[in-house]
Amino acid sequence: MINALHLNSSFGFSTAAEFSAALADEFSTCLYSRGRNPTVDALRAELALLDGAEDCLLFNSGVSAISTAVLSMVKSGDHIIAVRGCYVWTERLFNWLSASFGIDVSFVEGKDTWAFEKAIRPNTRLIYLESPTGWSCELQDLHEVALLARAAGIITLCDNSYSTPLHQQPIKLGIDMAVQSASKYLGGHSDLIGGVLCGSAAMIKQIFEREFLMLGTGMMPFVAWQLGRSLPTLQMRLKQSTGTVLNVLPYLRKHPKIEKVLYPFNINAKQYSLALKQMQGGGGLLTLVMKPGFSREAILGFCERLEMFRMAVSWGGTHSLVFPKCAGIAEDLFDAAVEEHRYVRLYFGLEDGEELLKDLDRALEGMEG
Ligand SMILES: *Cc1c(COP(=O)(O)O)cnc(C)c1O
């Protein structure tokens, strides 16, 4: 079952004809592992299938999958429309492209499909989506945006790290390319960094032959091998995390110290019906918005009192994590009136759900304004 690990950087040929053919067409042969490698290729096939895509490429991080894909689609003078609130390094990539490479980027409110339509210019080349967005859990109607982009001849790319293809398949909804960080649920054990880009056979071949080989952003064989061990348990892990969240949601929703819970499958979420339409589940990640009366110190104190949730970035591993947004905001800049400053993101891992609930209850109990 477990894929063989080929650590080769380079592959040998016994005939000059085969060697010449490989030099002429690196997409079709394993010549050098910056391009193709059998361990990585075995996983490419599996991941493309999972996403309902014709083909995919694997990258050394989610961010390199995103940057390589974006760079392959735009040139100076082009315009990008991106969803507001996308992953922080994606937003920095767009700001860098616009400051240094003459590529205009418009950030739009993703909840409103009309906002994408209004932002289209004659030189718009790419619509960049991330649904749900990381902290605020806001959705874009992927099918509607795909339709309007297609009518205008614009390419669509969606970051699907939050959902994985088990809970959302952007390509089946009409999106051209789906990207995800493999460092989260796919890897599942907080021990690898990787990325996946899925799309049509033609687009993947073009990206492979240019940006993938030029930028050298591909996944290393050992990481692909690790990922191959993780995939068979993906469904079980995601099911466990999602089940725990659904069990604790009613408790969190009515807790007097919590203003609201941001989660696509929260029944009082404004976009609940859209979540039902385009997603098959919510996963283990949610954001608490603490009541406005709480100071930065009170919020950080709550996070420190948690014993089963460790303070860390990322998610998707075996252990539960907590990330208070205000940990990244200097004390003098903290403003309790700003909703985002009161965000506390929880990732529910694979521990016993009842124990996690008890831990939250105890830590919230000691929280004072
Ligand atoms: C983590 C993450 C990324 C970046 O992935 P890395 O593997 O950390 O480079 C991109 N998008 C989203 C939504 C993420 O959560």
Short mmCIF file of C-alpha atoms and ligand atoms in Angstrom, two decimals:
data_model
loop_
_atom_site.label_atom_id
_atom_site.label_comp_id
_atom_site.label_asym_id
_atom_site.label_seq_id
_atom_site.Cartn_x
_atom_site.Cartn_y
_atom_site.Cartn_z
CA MET A 1 0.00 0.00 0.00
CA ILE A 2 2.70 2.46 0.94
CA ASN A 3 4.35 4.08 -2.00
CA ALA A 4 8.06 3.39 -2.59
CA LEU A 5 10.35 6.26 -1.69
CA HIS A 6 12.56 7.36 -4.57
CA LEU A 7 15.02 9.88 -3.20
CA ASN A 8 16.83 10.24 -6.54
CA SER A 9 17.62 13.74 -7.66
CA SER A 10 18.44 12.37 -11.12
CA PHE A 11 17.38 9.33 -13.17
CA GLY A 12 19.61 7.20 -15.40
CA PHE A 13 18.94 6.12 -19.01
CA SER A 14 20.46 3.17 -20.83
CA THR A 15 19.83 4.35 -24.39
CA ALA A 16 20.68 7.68 -25.95
CA ALA A 17 17.27 7.74 -27.64
CA GLU A 18 15.46 7.57 -24.29
CA PHE A 19 17.78 10.18 -22.81
CA SER A 20 17.20 12.54 -25.76
CA ALA A 21 13.45 12.06 -25.48
CA ALA A 22 13.55 12.91 -21.76
CA LEU A 23 15.63 16.04 -22.39
CA ALA A 24 13.15 17.16 -25.01
CA ASP A 25 10.06 16.52 -22.90
CA GLU A 26 10.51 16.67 -19.15
CA PHE A 27 6.77 16.62 -18.53
CA SER A 28 6.50 13.05 -19.82
CA THR A 29 9.54 11.48 -18.12
CA CYS A 30 11.37 11.39 -14.82
CA LEU A 31 14.64 13.14 -15.70
CA TYR A 32 15.42 15.25 -12.65
CA SER A 33 13.41 15.57 -9.42
CA ARG A 34 12.88 19.34 -9.65
CA GLY A 35 10.52 18.25 -12.41
CA ARG A 36 9.15 14.75 -12.00
CA ASN A 37 9.75 12.03 -9.43
CA PRO A 38 7.89 8.69 -9.12
CA THR A 39 7.05 9.13 -5.41
CA VAL A 40 5.61 12.57 -6.08
CA ASP A 41 3.82 11.38 -9.23
CA ALA A 42 1.97 8.59 -7.42
CA LEU A 43 0.49 11.20 -5.14
CA ARG A 44 -0.30 13.61 -7.97
CA ALA A 45 -2.66 11.04 -9.45
CA GLU A 46 -4.40 10.46 -6.10
CA LEU A 47 -4.82 14.13 -5.32
CA ALA A 48 -6.11 15.04 -8.77
CA LEU A 49 -8.72 12.30 -8.42
CA LEU A 50 -9.76 13.59 -4.99
CA ASP A 51 -10.30 17.07 -6.42
CA GLY A 52 -12.11 15.84 -9.53
CA ALA A 53 -9.35 17.44 -11.63
CA GLU A 54 -7.55 16.20 -14.73
CA ASP A 55 -4.11 16.72 -13.23
CA CYS A 56 -2.22 18.38 -10.41
CA LEU A 57 1.22 19.52 -9.29
CA LEU A 58 2.68 19.27 -5.79
CA PHE A 59 4.66 22.11 -4.22
CA ASN A 60 7.04 22.64 -1.33
CA SER A 61 4.43 24.78 0.45
CA GLY A 62 0.89 26.01 0.04
CA VAL A 63 2.27 29.48 -0.53
CA SER A 64 4.53 28.32 -3.37
CA ALA A 65 1.57 26.57 -5.02
CA ILE A 66 -0.33 29.87 -4.83
CA SER A 67 2.52 32.13 -5.95
CA THR A 68 3.58 29.81 -8.78
CA ALA A 69 0.01 29.55 -10.05
CA VAL A 70 -0.60 33.29 -9.85
CA LEU A 71 2.70 34.13 -11.55
CA SER A 72 1.84 31.71 -14.35
CA MET A 73 -1.41 33.51 -15.09
CA VAL A 74 -0.56 37.21 -15.05
CA LYS A 75 1.95 39.60 -16.58
CA SER A 76 2.57 43.31 -16.04
CA GLY A 77 -0.35 45.42 -17.13
CA ASP A 78 -2.87 42.75 -16.08
CA HIS A 79 -5.49 43.12 -13.37
CA ILE A 80 -6.40 40.67 -10.59
CA ILE A 81 -9.58 40.62 -8.53
CA ALA A 82 -9.01 38.98 -5.15
CA VAL A 83 -11.30 38.26 -2.23
CA ARG A 84 -10.75 40.55 0.75
CA GLY A 85 -9.52 38.71 3.84
CA CYS A 86 -7.54 36.03 2.00
CA TYR A 87 -4.56 34.31 3.64
CA VAL A 88 -2.03 36.87 4.85
CA TRP A 89 0.87 35.77 2.62
CA THR A 90 -1.43 35.65 -0.40
CA GLU A 91 -2.46 39.23 0.31
CA ARG A 92 1.24 40.18 0.63
CA LEU A 93 1.96 38.48 -2.70
CA PHE A 94 -0.75 40.57 -4.37
CA ASN A 95 0.51 43.79 -2.76
CA TRP A 96 4.04 42.98 -3.91
CA LEU A 97 2.88 42.24 -7.46
CA SER A 98 1.06 45.54 -7.59
CA ALA A 99 3.88 47.59 -6.03
CA SER A 100 6.76 46.05 -7.98
CA PHE A 101 5.41 44.48 -11.17
CA GLY A 102 2.67 46.77 -12.45
CA ILE A 103 -0.11 44.27 -11.84
CA ASP A 104 -3.21 45.95 -10.44
CA VAL A 105 -5.09 44.10 -7.71
CA SER A 106 -8.60 44.94 -6.51
CA PHE A 107 -9.72 43.38 -3.23
CA VAL A 108 -13.48 42.89 -3.09
CA GLU A 109 -16.06 41.80 -0.53
CA GLY A 110 -16.47 38.11 -1.24
CA LYS A 111 -19.99 37.66 0.15
CA ASP A 112 -21.32 39.71 -2.73
CA THR A 113 -21.01 38.09 -6.17
CA TRP A 114 -21.97 41.42 -7.75
CA ALA A 115 -18.79 42.96 -6.25
CA PHE A 116 -16.70 40.68 -8.47
CA GLU A 117 -18.72 41.60 -11.53
CA LYS A 118 -18.42 45.32 -10.81
CA ALA A 119 -14.64 45.07 -10.41
CA ILE A 120 -14.04 43.48 -13.83
CA ARG A 121 -11.91 45.57 -16.21
CA PRO A 122 -10.90 44.85 -19.82
CA ASN A 123 -7.47 43.68 -18.56
CA THR A 124 -8.76 41.48 -15.72
CA ARG A 125 -7.01 38.16 -16.07
CA LEU A 126 -7.60 36.35 -12.78
CA ILE A 127 -10.24 36.14 -10.05
CA TYR A 128 -8.69 34.80 -6.86
CA LEU A 129 -11.00 33.21 -4.27
CA GLU A 130 -10.62 31.65 -0.84
CA SER A 131 -13.84 30.16 0.49
CA PRO A 132 -14.32 30.14 3.41
CA THR A 133 -11.74 32.80 4.26
CA GLY A 134 -9.55 31.86 7.23
CA TRP A 135 -10.60 33.91 10.26
CA SER A 136 -13.96 35.37 9.32
CA CYS A 137 -15.28 32.19 7.66
CA GLU A 138 -16.94 34.13 4.86
CA LEU A 139 -17.97 32.28 1.74
CA GLN A 140 -18.03 33.20 -1.92
CA ASP A 141 -20.62 31.62 -4.18
CA LEU A 142 -18.11 29.59 -6.18
CA HIS A 143 -20.49 28.51 -8.90
CA GLU A 144 -21.85 32.01 -9.53
CA VAL A 145 -18.41 33.61 -9.58
CA ALA A 146 -17.15 30.86 -11.90
CA LEU A 147 -20.01 31.52 -14.32
CA LEU A 148 -19.46 35.24 -14.52
CA ALA A 149 -15.69 34.82 -14.85
CA ARG A 150 -16.09 32.28 -17.62
CA ALA A 151 -18.45 34.58 -19.51
CA ALA A 152 -15.79 37.33 -19.32
CA GLY A 153 -12.88 35.04 -20.26
CA ILE A 154 -11.25 35.35 -16.82
CA ILE A 155 -9.41 32.51 -15.05
CA THR A 156 -10.57 31.53 -11.55
CA LEU A 157 -8.37 30.11 -8.81
CA CYS A 158 -9.68 29.08 -5.39
CA ASP A 159 -7.73 28.40 -2.19
CA ASN A 160 -9.45 25.34 -0.73
CA SER A 161 -7.19 24.77 2.32
CA TYR A 162 -10.04 25.25 4.78
CA SER A 163 -12.25 22.52 3.32
CA THR A 164 -9.99 20.03 1.53
CA PRO A 165 -11.56 18.29 -1.51
CA LEU A 166 -13.54 16.09 0.92
CA HIS A 167 -15.67 19.05 1.98
CA GLN A 168 -15.58 21.19 -1.17
CA GLN A 169 -14.59 20.63 -4.77
CA PRO A 170 -14.13 24.01 -6.47
CA ILE A 171 -13.40 22.49 -9.88
CA LYS A 172 -16.70 20.61 -9.87
CA LEU A 173 -18.39 23.96 -9.13
CA GLY A 174 -16.83 25.44 -12.28
CA ILE A 175 -13.64 27.00 -10.87
CA ASP A 176 -10.61 26.57 -13.17
CA MET A 177 -7.95 25.78 -10.58
CA ALA A 178 -8.00 24.69 -6.93
CA VAL A 179 -5.06 25.16 -4.61
CA GLN A 180 -4.56 23.94 -1.06
CA SER A 181 -1.95 23.86 1.62
CA ALA A 182 -0.98 20.24 2.32
CA SER A 183 0.51 21.42 5.61
CA LYS A 184 -2.97 21.42 7.20
CA TYR A 185 -5.45 18.53 6.97
CA LEU A 186 -3.75 16.62 4.14
CA GLY A 187 -0.48 16.21 6.08
CA GLY A 188 -2.51 15.96 9.25
CA HIS A 189 0.35 15.51 11.73
CA SER A 190 2.00 18.96 11.84
CA ASP A 191 5.20 17.49 10.42
CA LEU A 192 5.32 18.59 6.79
CA ILE A 193 4.92 21.66 4.61
CA GLY A 194 3.46 21.25 1.14
CA GLY A 195 0.94 22.49 -1.42
CA VAL A 196 -1.32 21.12 -4.15
CA LEU A 197 -2.49 22.78 -7.34
CA CYS A 198 -5.22 21.10 -9.42
CA GLY A 199 -6.50 22.05 -12.84
CA SER A 200 -6.98 20.97 -16.43
CA ALA A 201 -4.30 18.83 -18.07
CA ALA A 202 -3.38 21.70 -20.41
CA MET A 203 -2.97 24.29 -17.64
CA ILE A 204 -0.95 21.94 -15.45
CA LYS A 205 1.38 21.05 -18.32
CA GLN A 206 1.94 24.70 -19.13
CA ILE A 207 2.73 25.58 -15.51
CA PHE A 208 5.04 22.56 -15.18
CA GLU A 209 7.06 23.51 -18.26
CA ARG A 210 7.50 27.13 -17.27
CA GLU A 211 7.07 28.41 -13.70
CA PHE A 212 7.31 25.05 -11.88
CA LEU A 213 10.70 24.26 -13.42
CA MET A 214 11.93 27.86 -13.47
CA LEU A 215 11.06 28.71 -9.89
CA GLY A 216 11.88 25.23 -8.56
CA THR A 217 8.94 25.18 -6.17
CA GLY A 218 8.14 21.46 -6.34
CA MET A 219 7.60 19.05 -3.44
CA MET A 220 10.52 16.87 -2.33
CA PRO A 221 10.05 13.06 -2.53
CA PHE A 222 10.30 12.45 1.20
CA VAL A 223 7.48 14.90 1.87
CA ALA A 224 5.37 13.21 -0.81
CA TRP A 225 6.02 9.89 0.88
CA GLN A 226 4.92 11.32 4.27
CA LEU A 227 1.81 12.73 2.62
CA GLY A 228 1.10 9.32 1.12
CA ARG A 229 0.93 7.90 4.65
CA SER A 230 -1.48 10.63 5.74
CA LEU A 231 -4.04 10.44 2.95
CA PRO A 232 -5.70 7.12 3.91
CA THR A 233 -6.70 8.63 7.29
CA LEU A 234 -7.79 12.02 5.92
CA GLN A 235 -11.47 11.17 5.92
CA MET A 236 -11.45 9.75 9.46
CA ARG A 237 -9.48 12.69 10.83
CA LEU A 238 -11.70 15.27 9.19
CA LYS A 239 -14.81 13.44 10.37
CA GLN A 240 -13.57 13.36 13.96
CA SER A 241 -12.69 17.09 13.99
CA THR A 242 -15.93 18.08 12.31
CA GLY A 243 -18.01 15.93 14.67
CA THR A 244 -16.38 17.51 17.72
CA VAL A 245 -17.10 21.01 16.42
CA LEU A 246 -20.75 20.18 15.77
CA ASN A 247 -21.03 18.83 19.32
CA VAL A 248 -19.51 21.88 21.01
CA LEU A 249 -21.19 24.50 18.80
CA PRO A 250 -24.43 24.75 20.82
CA TYR A 251 -22.40 25.25 24.02
CA LEU A 252 -20.18 27.96 22.47
CA ARG A 253 -23.11 29.70 20.77
CA LYS A 254 -24.92 30.37 24.02
CA HIS A 255 -21.92 31.06 26.23
CA PRO A 256 -22.33 34.48 27.93
CA LYS A 257 -18.70 35.50 27.29
CA ILE A 258 -18.83 34.78 23.58
CA GLU A 259 -20.50 37.25 21.23
CA LYS A 260 -20.70 34.87 18.31
CA VAL A 261 -19.12 31.88 16.65
CA LEU A 262 -17.93 32.11 13.06
CA TYR A 263 -18.33 28.73 11.35
CA PRO A 264 -19.92 27.99 7.96
CA PHE A 265 -22.18 25.28 9.38
CA ASN A 266 -23.36 27.33 12.34
CA ILE A 267 -27.13 27.28 11.79
CA ASN A 268 -27.46 30.98 12.52
CA ALA A 269 -24.63 31.95 10.17
CA LYS A 270 -25.83 34.33 7.45
CA GLN A 271 -24.34 32.14 4.74
CA TYR A 272 -25.54 28.80 6.13
CA SER A 273 -27.63 28.04 3.05
CA LEU A 274 -24.67 28.78 0.76
CA ALA A 275 -22.54 26.46 2.90
CA LEU A 276 -25.13 23.71 2.43
CA LYS A 277 -25.17 24.37 -1.29
CA GLN A 278 -21.44 24.18 -1.98
CA MET A 279 -19.79 22.42 0.96
CA GLN A 280 -20.13 18.93 2.40
CA GLY A 281 -18.84 19.81 5.86
CA GLY A 282 -17.19 22.51 7.95
CA GLY A 283 -14.10 20.83 9.40
CA GLY A 284 -12.42 21.48 12.73
CA LEU A 285 -11.70 25.20 12.55
CA LEU A 286 -13.84 27.99 13.96
CA THR A 287 -13.46 31.53 15.24
CA LEU A 288 -14.87 32.80 18.52
CA VAL A 289 -15.68 36.51 18.77
CA MET A 290 -15.34 37.36 22.44
CA LYS A 291 -17.71 39.93 23.99
CA PRO A 292 -16.53 43.57 23.62
CA GLY A 293 -15.94 44.02 27.36
CA PHE A 294 -12.83 41.85 27.39
CA SER A 295 -9.32 43.27 27.38
CA ARG A 296 -6.39 41.86 25.42
CA GLU A 297 -5.04 40.52 28.69
CA ALA A 298 -8.32 38.73 29.49
CA ILE A 299 -8.42 37.10 26.05
CA LEU A 300 -4.78 36.00 26.23
CA GLY A 301 -5.36 34.74 29.78
CA PHE A 302 -8.21 32.54 28.55
CA CYS A 303 -5.92 31.05 25.89
CA GLU A 304 -3.15 30.43 28.42
CA ARG A 305 -5.54 28.63 30.79
CA LEU A 306 -6.48 26.13 28.08
CA GLU A 307 -4.57 22.91 28.63
CA MET A 308 -5.59 20.86 25.61
CA PHE A 309 -5.43 23.68 23.05
CA ARG A 310 -1.87 24.88 22.45
CA MET A 311 -1.14 28.37 21.22
CA ALA A 312 0.16 27.96 17.68
CA VAL A 313 -0.42 28.96 14.08
CA SER A 314 -1.66 26.49 11.46
CA TRP A 315 -4.15 23.64 12.04
CA GLY A 316 -5.19 20.28 10.67
CA GLY A 317 -2.92 18.13 12.87
CA THR A 318 -3.75 15.70 15.66
CA HIS A 319 -3.64 18.29 18.47
CA SER A 320 -6.10 21.06 19.21
CA LEU A 321 -4.79 24.61 18.82
CA VAL A 322 -5.79 28.12 19.75
CA PHE A 323 -4.76 31.36 18.05
CA PRO A 324 -5.88 34.61 19.65
CA LYS A 325 -5.69 37.29 16.95
CA CYS A 326 -4.64 39.84 19.55
CA ALA A 327 -1.39 37.92 20.21
CA GLY A 328 -0.23 39.48 16.94
CA ILE A 329 -1.50 42.97 17.84
CA ALA A 330 0.67 45.19 20.05
CA GLU A 331 -0.92 46.15 23.37
CA ASP A 332 -1.26 49.85 22.51
CA LEU A 333 -2.91 49.04 19.17
CA PHE A 334 -5.52 46.69 20.64
CA ASP A 335 -9.01 48.12 20.32
CA ALA A 336 -11.87 46.11 21.84
CA ALA A 337 -14.30 48.03 19.62
CA VAL A 338 -12.80 46.29 16.56
CA GLU A 339 -14.46 42.90 16.21
CA GLU A 340 -11.40 41.28 14.64
CA HIS A 341 -9.25 42.12 17.63
CA ARG A 342 -11.51 39.87 19.70
CA TYR A 343 -11.13 36.87 17.39
CA VAL A 344 -9.93 33.62 18.96
CA ARG A 345 -9.48 30.83 16.44
CA LEU A 346 -9.88 27.29 17.70
CA TYR A 347 -8.80 24.17 15.91
CA PHE A 348 -10.37 20.98 17.24
CA GLY A 349 -7.98 18.08 16.78
CA LEU A 350 -8.46 14.37 17.34
CA GLU A 351 -8.69 14.35 21.13
CA ASP A 352 -11.87 13.28 22.93
CA GLY A 353 -14.55 15.90 22.28
CA GLU A 354 -15.95 15.82 25.83
CA GLU A 355 -12.51 16.51 27.29
CA LEU A 356 -12.01 19.44 24.93
CA LEU A 357 -15.36 20.87 25.95
CA LYS A 358 -14.46 20.58 29.65
CA ASP A 359 -11.16 22.33 28.99
CA LEU A 360 -12.91 25.22 27.22
CA ASP A 361 -15.51 25.48 29.96
CA ARG A 362 -12.89 25.67 32.68
CA ALA A 363 -10.77 28.27 30.85
CA LEU A 364 -13.81 30.44 30.05
CA GLU A 365 -14.97 30.20 33.64
CA GLY A 366 -11.87 32.01 34.87
CA MET A 367 -12.17 34.79 32.32
CA GLU A 368 -12.85 38.25 33.68
CA GLY A 369 -13.36 41.51 31.81
C1 LIG B 1 -1.73 27.67 5.57
C2 LIG B 1 -2.46 28.29 4.45
C3 LIG B 1 -1.79 28.65 3.28
C4 LIG B 1 -0.30 28.51 3.11
O1 LIG B 1 0.11 27.22 3.14
P1 LIG B 1 1.60 26.80 3.61
O2 LIG B 1 1.61 25.35 3.38
O3 LIG B 1 1.71 27.21 5.04
O4 LIG B 1 2.55 27.56 2.75
C5 LIG B 1 -2.53 29.20 2.25
N1 LIG B 1 -3.86 29.40 2.39
C6 LIG B 1 -4.53 29.08 3.48
C7 LIG B 1 -5.99 29.32 3.55
C8 LIG B 1 -3.86 28.52 4.56
O5 LIG B 1 -4.53 28.23 5.68
#
